[in-house]
Short mmCIF file of C-alpha atoms and ligand atoms in Angstrom, two decimals:
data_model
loop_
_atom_site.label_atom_id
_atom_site.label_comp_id
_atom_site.label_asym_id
_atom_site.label_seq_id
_atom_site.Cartn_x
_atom_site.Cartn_y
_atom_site.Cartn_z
CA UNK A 20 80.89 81.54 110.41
CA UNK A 21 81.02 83.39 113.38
CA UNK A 22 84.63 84.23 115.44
CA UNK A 23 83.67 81.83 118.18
CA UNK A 24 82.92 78.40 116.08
CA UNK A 25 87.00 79.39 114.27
CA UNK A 26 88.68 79.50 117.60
CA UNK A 27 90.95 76.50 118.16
CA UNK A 28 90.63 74.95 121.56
CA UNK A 29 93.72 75.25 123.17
CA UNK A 30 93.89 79.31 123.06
CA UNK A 31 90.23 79.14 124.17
CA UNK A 32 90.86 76.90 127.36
CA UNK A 33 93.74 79.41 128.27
CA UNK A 34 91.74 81.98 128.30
CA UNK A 35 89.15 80.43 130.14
CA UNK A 36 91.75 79.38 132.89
CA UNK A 37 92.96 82.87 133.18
CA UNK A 38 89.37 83.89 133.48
CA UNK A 39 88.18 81.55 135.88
CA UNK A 40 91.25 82.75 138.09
CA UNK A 41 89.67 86.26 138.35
CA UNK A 42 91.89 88.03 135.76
CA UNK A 43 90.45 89.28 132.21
CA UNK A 44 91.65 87.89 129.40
CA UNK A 45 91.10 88.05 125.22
CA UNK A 46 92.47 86.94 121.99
CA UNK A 47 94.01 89.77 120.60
CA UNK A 48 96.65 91.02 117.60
CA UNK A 49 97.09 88.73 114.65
CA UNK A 50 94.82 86.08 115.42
CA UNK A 51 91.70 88.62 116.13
CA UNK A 52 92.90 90.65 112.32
CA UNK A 53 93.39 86.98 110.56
CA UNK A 54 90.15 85.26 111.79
CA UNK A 55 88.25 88.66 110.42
CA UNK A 56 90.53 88.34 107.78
CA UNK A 57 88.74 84.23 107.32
CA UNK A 58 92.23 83.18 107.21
CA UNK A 59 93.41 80.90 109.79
CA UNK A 60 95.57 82.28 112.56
CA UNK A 61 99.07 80.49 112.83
CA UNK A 62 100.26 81.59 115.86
CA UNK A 63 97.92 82.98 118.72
CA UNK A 64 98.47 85.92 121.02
CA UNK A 65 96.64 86.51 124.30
CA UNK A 66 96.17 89.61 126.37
CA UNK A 67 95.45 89.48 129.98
CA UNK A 68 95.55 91.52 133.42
CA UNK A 69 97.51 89.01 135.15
CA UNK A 70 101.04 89.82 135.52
CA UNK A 71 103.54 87.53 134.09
CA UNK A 72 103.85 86.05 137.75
CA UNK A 73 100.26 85.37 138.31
CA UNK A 74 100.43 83.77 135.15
CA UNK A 75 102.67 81.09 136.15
CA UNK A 76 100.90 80.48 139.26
CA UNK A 77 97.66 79.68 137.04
CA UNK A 78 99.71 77.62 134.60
CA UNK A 79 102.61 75.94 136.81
CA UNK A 80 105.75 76.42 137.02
CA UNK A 81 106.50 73.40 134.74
CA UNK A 82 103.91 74.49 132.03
CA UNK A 83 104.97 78.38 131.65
CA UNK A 84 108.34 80.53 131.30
CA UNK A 85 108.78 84.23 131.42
CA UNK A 86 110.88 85.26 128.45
CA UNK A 87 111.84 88.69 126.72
CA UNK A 88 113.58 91.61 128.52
CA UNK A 89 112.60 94.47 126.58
CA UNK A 90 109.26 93.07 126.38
CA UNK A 91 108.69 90.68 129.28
CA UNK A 92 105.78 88.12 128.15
CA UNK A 93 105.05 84.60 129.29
CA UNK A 94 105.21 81.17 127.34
CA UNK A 95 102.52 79.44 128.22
CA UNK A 96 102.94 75.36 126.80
CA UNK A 97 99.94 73.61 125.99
CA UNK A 98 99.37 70.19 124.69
CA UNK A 99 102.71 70.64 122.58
CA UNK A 100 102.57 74.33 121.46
CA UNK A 101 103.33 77.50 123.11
CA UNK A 102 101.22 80.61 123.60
CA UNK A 103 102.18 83.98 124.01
CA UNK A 104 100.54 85.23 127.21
CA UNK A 105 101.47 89.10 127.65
CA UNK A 106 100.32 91.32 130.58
CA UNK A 107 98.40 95.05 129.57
CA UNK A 108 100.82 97.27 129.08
CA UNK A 109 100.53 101.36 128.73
CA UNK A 110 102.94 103.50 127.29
CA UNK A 111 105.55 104.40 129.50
CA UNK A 112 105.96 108.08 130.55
CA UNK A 113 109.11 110.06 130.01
CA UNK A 114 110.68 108.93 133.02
CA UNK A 115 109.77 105.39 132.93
CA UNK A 116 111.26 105.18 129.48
CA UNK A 117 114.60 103.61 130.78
CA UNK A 118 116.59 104.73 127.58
CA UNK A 119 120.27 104.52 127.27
CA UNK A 120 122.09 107.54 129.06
CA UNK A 121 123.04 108.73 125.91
CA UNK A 122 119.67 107.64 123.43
CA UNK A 123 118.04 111.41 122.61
CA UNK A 124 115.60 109.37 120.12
CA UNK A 125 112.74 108.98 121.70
CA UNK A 126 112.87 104.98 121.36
CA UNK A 127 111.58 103.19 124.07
CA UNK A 128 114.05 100.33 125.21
CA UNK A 129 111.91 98.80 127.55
CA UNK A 130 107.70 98.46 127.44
CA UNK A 131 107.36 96.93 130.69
CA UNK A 132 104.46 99.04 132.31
CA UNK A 133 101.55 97.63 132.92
CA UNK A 134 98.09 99.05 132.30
CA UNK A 135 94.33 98.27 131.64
CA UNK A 136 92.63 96.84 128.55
CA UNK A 137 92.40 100.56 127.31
CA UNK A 138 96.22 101.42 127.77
CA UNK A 139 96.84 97.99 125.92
CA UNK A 140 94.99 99.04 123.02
CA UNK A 141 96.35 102.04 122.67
CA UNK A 142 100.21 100.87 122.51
CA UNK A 143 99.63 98.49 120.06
CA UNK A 144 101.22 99.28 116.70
CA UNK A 145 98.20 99.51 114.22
CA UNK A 146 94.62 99.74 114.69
CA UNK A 147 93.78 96.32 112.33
CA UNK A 148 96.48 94.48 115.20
CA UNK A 149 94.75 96.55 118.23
CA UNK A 150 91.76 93.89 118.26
CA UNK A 151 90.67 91.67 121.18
CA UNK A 152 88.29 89.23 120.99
CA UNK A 153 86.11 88.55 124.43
CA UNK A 154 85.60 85.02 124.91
CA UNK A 155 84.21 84.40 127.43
CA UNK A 156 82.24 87.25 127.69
CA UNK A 157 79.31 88.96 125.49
CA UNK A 158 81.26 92.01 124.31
CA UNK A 159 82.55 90.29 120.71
CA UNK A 160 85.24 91.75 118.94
CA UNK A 161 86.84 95.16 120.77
CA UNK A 162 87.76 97.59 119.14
CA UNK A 163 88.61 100.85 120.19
CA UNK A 164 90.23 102.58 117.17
CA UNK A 165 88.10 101.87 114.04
CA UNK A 166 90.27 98.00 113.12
CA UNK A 167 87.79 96.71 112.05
CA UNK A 168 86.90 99.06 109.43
CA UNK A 169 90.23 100.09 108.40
CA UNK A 170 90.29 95.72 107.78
CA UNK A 171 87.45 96.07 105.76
CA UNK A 172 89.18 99.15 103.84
CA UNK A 173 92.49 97.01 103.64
CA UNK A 174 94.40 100.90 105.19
CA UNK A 175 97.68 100.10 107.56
CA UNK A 176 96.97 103.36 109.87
CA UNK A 177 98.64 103.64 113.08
CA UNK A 178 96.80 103.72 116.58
CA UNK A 179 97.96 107.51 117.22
CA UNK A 180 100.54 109.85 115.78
CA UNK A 181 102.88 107.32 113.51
CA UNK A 182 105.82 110.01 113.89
CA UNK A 183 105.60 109.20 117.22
CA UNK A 184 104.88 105.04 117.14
CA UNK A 185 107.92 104.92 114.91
CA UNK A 186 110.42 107.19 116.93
CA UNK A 187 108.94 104.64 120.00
CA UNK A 188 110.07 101.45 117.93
CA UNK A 189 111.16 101.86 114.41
CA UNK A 190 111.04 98.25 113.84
CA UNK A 191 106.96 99.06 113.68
CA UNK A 192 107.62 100.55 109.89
CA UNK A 193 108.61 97.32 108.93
CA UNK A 194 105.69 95.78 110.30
CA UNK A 195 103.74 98.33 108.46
CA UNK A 196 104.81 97.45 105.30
CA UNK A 197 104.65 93.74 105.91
CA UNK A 198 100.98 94.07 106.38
CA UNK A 199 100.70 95.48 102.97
CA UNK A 200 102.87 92.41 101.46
CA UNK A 201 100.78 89.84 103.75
CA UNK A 202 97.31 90.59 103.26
CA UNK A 203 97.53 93.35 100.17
CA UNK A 204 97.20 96.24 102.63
CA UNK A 205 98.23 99.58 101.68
CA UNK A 206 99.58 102.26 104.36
CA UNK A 207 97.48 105.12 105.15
CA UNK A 208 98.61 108.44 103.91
CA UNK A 209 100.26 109.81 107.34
CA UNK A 210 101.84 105.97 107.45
CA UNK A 211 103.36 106.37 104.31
CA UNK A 212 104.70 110.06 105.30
CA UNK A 213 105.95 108.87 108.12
CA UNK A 214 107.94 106.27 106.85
CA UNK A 215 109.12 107.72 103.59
CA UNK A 216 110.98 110.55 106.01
CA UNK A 217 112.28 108.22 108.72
CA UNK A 218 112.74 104.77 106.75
CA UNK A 219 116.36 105.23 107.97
CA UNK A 220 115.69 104.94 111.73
CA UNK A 221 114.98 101.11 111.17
CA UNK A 222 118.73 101.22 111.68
CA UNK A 223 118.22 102.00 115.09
CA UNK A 224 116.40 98.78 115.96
CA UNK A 225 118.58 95.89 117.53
CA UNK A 226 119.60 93.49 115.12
CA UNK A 227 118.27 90.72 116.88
CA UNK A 228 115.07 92.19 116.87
CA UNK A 229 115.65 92.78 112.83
CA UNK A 230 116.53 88.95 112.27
CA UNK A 231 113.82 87.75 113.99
CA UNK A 232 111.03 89.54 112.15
CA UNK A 233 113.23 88.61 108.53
CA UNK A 234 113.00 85.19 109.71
CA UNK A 235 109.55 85.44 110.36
CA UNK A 236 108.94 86.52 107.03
CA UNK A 237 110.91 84.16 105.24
CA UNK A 238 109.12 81.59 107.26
CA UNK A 239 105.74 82.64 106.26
CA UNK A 240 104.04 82.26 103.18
CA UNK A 241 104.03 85.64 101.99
CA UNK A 242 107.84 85.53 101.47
CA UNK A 243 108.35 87.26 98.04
CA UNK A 244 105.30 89.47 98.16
CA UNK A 245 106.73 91.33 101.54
CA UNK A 246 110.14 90.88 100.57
CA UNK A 247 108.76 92.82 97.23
CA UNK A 248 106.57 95.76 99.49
CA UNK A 249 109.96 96.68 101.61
CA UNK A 250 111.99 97.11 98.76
CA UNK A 251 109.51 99.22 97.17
CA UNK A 252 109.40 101.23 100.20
CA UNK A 253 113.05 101.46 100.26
CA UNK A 254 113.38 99.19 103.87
CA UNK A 255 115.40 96.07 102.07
CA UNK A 256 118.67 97.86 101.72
CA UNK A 257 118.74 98.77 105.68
CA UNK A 258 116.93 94.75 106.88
CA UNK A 259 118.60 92.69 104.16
CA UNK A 260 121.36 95.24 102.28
CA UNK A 261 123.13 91.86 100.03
CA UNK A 262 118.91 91.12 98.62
CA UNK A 263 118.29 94.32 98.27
CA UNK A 264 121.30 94.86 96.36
CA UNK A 265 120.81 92.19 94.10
CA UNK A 266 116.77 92.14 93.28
CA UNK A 267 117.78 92.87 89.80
CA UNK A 268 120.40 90.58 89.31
CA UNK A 269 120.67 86.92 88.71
CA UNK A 270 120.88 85.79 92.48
CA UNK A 271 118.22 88.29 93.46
CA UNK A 272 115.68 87.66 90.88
CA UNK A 273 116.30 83.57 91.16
CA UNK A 274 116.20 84.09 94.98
CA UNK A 275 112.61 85.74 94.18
CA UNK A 276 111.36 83.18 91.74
CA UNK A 277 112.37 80.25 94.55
CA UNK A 278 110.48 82.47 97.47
CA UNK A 279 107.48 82.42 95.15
CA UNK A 280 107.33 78.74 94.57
CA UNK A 281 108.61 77.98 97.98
CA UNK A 282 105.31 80.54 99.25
CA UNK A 283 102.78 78.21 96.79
CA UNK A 284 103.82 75.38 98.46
CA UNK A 285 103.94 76.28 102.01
CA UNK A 286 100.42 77.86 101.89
CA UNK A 287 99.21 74.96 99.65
CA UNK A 288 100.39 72.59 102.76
CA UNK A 289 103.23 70.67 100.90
CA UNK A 290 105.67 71.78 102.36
CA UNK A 291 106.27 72.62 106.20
CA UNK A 292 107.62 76.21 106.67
CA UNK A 293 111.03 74.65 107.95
CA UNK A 294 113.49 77.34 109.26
CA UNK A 295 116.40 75.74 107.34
CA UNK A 296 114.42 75.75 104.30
CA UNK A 297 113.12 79.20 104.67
CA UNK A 298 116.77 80.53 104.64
CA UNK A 299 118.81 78.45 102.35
CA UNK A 300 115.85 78.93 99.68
CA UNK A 301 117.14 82.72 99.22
CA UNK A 302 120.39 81.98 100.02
CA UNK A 303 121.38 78.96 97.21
CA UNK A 304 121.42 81.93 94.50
CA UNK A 305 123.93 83.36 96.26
CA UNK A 306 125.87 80.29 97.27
CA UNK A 307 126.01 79.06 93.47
CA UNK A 308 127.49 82.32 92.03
CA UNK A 309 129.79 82.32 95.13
CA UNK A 310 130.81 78.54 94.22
CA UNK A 311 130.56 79.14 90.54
CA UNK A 312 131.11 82.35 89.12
CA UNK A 313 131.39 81.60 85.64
CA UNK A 314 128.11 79.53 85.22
CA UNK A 315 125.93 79.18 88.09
CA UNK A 316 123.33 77.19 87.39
CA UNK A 317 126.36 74.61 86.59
CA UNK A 318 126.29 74.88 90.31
CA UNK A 319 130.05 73.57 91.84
CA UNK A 320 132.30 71.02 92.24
CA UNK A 321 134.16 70.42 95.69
CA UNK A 322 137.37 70.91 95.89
CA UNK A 323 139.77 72.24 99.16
CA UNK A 324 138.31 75.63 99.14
CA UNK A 325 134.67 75.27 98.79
CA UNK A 326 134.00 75.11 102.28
CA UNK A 327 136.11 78.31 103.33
CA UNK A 328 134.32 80.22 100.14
CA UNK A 329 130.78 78.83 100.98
CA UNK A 330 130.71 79.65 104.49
CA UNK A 331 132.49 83.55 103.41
CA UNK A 332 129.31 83.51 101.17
CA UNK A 333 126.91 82.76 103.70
CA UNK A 334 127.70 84.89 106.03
CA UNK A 335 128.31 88.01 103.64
CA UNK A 336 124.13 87.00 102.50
CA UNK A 337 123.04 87.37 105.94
CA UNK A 338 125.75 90.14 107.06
CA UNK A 339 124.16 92.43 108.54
CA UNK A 340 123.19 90.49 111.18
CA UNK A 341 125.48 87.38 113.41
CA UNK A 342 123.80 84.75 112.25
CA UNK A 343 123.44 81.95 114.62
CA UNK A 344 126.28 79.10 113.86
CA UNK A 345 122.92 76.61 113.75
CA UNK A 346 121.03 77.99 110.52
CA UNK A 347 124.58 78.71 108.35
CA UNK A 348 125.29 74.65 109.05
CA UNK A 349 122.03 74.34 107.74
CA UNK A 350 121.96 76.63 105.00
CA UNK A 351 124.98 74.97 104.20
CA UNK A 352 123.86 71.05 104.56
CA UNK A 353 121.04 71.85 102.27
CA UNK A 354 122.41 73.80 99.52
CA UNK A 355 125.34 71.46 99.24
CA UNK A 356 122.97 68.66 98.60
CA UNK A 357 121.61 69.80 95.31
CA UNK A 358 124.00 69.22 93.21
CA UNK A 359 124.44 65.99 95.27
CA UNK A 360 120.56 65.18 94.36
CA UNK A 361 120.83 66.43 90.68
CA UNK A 362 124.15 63.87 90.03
CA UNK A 363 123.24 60.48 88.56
CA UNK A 364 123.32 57.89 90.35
CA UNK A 365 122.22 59.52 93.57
CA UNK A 366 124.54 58.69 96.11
CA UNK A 367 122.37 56.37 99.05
CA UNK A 368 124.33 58.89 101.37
CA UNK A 369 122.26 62.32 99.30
CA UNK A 370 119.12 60.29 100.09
CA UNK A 371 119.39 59.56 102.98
CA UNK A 372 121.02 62.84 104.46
CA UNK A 373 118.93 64.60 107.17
CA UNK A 374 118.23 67.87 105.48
CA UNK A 375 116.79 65.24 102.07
CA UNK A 376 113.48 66.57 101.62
CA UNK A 377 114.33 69.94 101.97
CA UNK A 378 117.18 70.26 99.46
CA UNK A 379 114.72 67.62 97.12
CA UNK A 380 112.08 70.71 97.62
CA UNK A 381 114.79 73.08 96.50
CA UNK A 382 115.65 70.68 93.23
CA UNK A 383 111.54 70.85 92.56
CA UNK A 384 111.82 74.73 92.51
CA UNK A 385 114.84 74.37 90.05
CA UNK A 386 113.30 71.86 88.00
CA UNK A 387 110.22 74.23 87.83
CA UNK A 388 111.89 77.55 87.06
CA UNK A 389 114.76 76.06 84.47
CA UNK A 390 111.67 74.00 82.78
CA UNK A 391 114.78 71.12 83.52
CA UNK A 392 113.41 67.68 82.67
CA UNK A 393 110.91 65.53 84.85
CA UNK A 394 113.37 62.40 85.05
CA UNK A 395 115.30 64.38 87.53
CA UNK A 396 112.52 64.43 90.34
CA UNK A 397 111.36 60.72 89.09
CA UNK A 398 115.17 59.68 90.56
CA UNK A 399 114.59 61.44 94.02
CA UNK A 400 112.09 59.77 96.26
CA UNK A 401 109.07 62.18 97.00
CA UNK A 402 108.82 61.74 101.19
CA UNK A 403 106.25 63.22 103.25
CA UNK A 404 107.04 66.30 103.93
CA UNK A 405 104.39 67.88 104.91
CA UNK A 406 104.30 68.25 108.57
CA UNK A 407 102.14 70.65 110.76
CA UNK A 408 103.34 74.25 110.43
CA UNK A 409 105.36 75.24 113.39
CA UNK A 410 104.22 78.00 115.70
CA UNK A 411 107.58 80.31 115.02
CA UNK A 412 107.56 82.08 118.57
CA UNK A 413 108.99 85.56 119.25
CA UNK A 414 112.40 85.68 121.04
CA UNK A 415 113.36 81.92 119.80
CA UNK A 416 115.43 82.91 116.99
CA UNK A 417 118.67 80.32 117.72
CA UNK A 418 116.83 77.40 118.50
CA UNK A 419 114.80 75.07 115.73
CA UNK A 420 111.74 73.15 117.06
CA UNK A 421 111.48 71.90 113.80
CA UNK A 422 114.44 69.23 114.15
CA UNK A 423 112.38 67.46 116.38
CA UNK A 424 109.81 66.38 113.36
CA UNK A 425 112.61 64.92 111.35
CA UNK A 426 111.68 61.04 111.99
CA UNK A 427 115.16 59.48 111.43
CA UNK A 428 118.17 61.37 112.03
CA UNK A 429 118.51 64.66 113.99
CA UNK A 430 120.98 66.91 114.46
CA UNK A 431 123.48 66.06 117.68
CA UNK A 432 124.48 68.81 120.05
CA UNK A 433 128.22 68.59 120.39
CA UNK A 434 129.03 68.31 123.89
CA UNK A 435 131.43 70.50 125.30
CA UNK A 436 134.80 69.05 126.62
CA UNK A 437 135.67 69.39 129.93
CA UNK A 438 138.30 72.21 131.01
CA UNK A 439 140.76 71.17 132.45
CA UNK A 440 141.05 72.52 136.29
CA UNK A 441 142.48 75.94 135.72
CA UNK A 442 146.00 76.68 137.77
CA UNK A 443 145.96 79.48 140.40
CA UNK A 444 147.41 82.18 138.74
CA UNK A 445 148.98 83.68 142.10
CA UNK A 446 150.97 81.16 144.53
CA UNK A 447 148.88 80.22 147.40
CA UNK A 448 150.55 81.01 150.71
CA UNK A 449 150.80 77.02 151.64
CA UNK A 450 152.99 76.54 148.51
P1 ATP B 22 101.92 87.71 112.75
O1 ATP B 22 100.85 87.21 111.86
O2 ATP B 22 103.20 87.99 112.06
O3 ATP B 22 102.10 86.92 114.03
P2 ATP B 22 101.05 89.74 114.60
O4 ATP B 22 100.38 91.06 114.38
O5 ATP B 22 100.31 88.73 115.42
O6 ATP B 22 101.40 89.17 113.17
P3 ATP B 22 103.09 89.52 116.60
O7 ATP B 22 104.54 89.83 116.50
O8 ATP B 22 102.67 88.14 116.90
O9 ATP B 22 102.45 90.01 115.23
O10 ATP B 22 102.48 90.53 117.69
C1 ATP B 22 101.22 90.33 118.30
C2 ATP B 22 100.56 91.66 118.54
O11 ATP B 22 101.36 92.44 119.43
C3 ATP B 22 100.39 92.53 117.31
O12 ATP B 22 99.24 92.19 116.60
C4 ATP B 22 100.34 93.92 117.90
O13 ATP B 22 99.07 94.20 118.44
C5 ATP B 22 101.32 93.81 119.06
N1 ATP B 22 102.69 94.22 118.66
C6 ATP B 22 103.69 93.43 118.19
N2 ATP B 22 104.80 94.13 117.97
C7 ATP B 22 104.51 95.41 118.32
C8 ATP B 22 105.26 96.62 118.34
N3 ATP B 22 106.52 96.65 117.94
N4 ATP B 22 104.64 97.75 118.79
C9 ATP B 22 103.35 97.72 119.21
N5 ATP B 22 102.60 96.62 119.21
C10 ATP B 22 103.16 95.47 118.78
MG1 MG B 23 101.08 86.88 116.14
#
């Protein structure tokens, strides 16, 4: 089936509007690679000439935000999901790269410049994600730097000198290598020199940055099979040290046999790829040796310190990075509901908690690894939980669209008390 007849609408009728306003615009990146791929794109990316203000005036105000610093793009919303619009860009010269005063690496901290289709091209990271696809034109798929053949070959080769693409952003080596876990890619030979000698840079790349593409990952359903690719190419211990650590060990290898299931049953649709889920699936290993040293698939009981040792164990899982106060509640919520769920009776409270079907998903995995009996799952109420996968933006790392598709009960933001007026901390002259 040709490109054209894949396409959903909404991308399509942004492009068209961008079009129509007198500015060129494509499909390009991951959706382009995917749709060659026949796999269907989750999230789409467009490339245009407009600049991120002439994109709002096509779109609205009310319709579009301008988001990202170091990479300024625009959100475009559309009948409930957001696009990523971005502007061409070109590589930034020498003295446009604003670096840090003191950054001698080469990295560039801002890609702000804008350029032409061309310059685009040629700044994106590898040549199978350096595809555009004209829609509203007659040009087809374009592709300046041999994508679509490296696709065909399955290679991960960089669009110029990878010595230099990495220096630029090192967080592009761990793209690399998730292409390989994603779609069975391997890295082409000067891709795989130039990451064995400078795997170490990733260090270099905001954290932020770091947990955003790790929670990408997670999210996806490719999970264990990248997770599996950056260990191998020694990335793990720098992105996620505590995993890497322990891929061997009891919490690492149970972490990988839950990924795995938790992967089947994302891509097979039956079950949404849920933020909360996505972390607390890797992280309940961790959280029942924490709890239970001895025996941990005894899992805990609660007592006055669980809570201090649970949350210590959470955040030593996900250390290297601050992890938002949001996902460890929900890590939390979740994990401490198995054992809830796998107690007989089933407290009404267990079934009816908020994070249910996603710590009943986590008892399924269980069930399924342990070969535990079937009864268990016949007590706990199988609810729909498969919901349309959620778009899992770049830059949106803290919030969690997701809590919005939870039908009954959603999590409350705590509002803030007010201050009281502060005192004036030098006597005014009247006093
Ligand atoms: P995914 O399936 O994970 O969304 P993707 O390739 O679409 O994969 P995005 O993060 O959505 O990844 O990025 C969209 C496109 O932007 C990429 O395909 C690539 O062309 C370009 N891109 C993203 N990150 C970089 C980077 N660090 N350096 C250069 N180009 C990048
Ligand atoms: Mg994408």
């Amino acid at each position: 089936m040709p490109i054209r007849n894949k396409l959903k609408s909404e991308p399509c009728a942004i492009v068209r509007k961008l079009v129509e306003s007198g500015y060129e615009a494509y499909i390009v990146g991951g959706a382009v690679r995917d749709l060659l791929l026949g796999c269907e794109p989750k999230v789409y990316d467009i490339a245009t000439s407009a600049t991120p203000e002439e994109i709002r005036a096509v779109f609205g105000r009310r319709n579009s935000r301008i988001i990202g610093r170091r990479f300024r793009l625009t959100h475009v919303f559309f009948k409930k999901d957001i696009y990523e619009v971005s502007t061409f860009r070109r590589c930034p010269n020498a003295e446009e790269r604003r670096g840090r005063e003191d950054d001698q690496d080469g990295m560039i901290w801002r890609d702000n410049e804008f350029g032409t289709l061309e310059e685009d091209a040629a700044r994106r990271d590898f040549t199978v994600n350096a595809m555009y696809y004209d829609l509203t034109g007659d040009r087809g798929v374009i592709d300046f730097s041999s994508g679509q053949k490296d696709l065909k070959r399955k290679v991960v080769r960089a669009v110029g000198d990878p010595v230099q693409r990495f220096t630029e952003d090192p967080v592009r080596m761990l793209r690399a290598v998730k292409l390989c876990g994603q779609f069975g890619f391997h890295l082409s030979r000067e891709v795989k020199k130039a990451l064995t000698t400078m795997r170490e840079r990733i260090t270099l790349a905001s954290s932020s940055r770091l947990f955003e593409e790790l929670l990408k990952i997670l999210c996806s359903s490719k999970a264990e099979p990248i997770l599996s690719q950056l260990q191998a190419y020694g990335l793990l211990e720098y992105i996620w040290p505590v995993m890497s650590q322990s891929w061997d060990e009891s919490e690492g290898v149970l972490a990988r046999q839950l990924l795995s299931i938790r992967d089947r049953e994302v891509a097979a649709g039956n079950l949404s790829n849920s933020r909360g889920l996505a972390l607390a699936t890797p992280s309940l290993p961790f959280l029942m040796s924490a709890l239970n040293p001895q025996d941990m698939t005894a899992f805990w009981k609660r007592d006055a310190n669980t809570d201090a040792t649970a949350t210590k164990a959470i955040r030593l899982i996900f250390d290297r990075y601050a992890l938002p106060k949001f996902f460890a509640t929900r890590i939390r919520n979740i994990c401490y509901l198995v054992p809830r769920l796998l107690a007989r009776p089933v407290s009404p409270r267990a079934l009816n908690h908020i994070e249910y079907r996603h710590a009943r998903a986590l008892v399924a995995m269980l069930v399924e690894i342990f070969s535990w009996s079937d009864d268990i799952l016949a007590a706990l109420p199988e609810i729909s939980v498969a919901v349309p996968p959620l778009p899992v933006q770049s830059g949106d790392v803290t919030g969690d669209s997701e809590a919005a598709v939870v039908p009954a009960r959603t999590y409350k933001r705590r509002r803030r008390r007010p201050r009281p007026p502060r005192k004036p901390s030098v006597a005014s002259p009247e006093s």
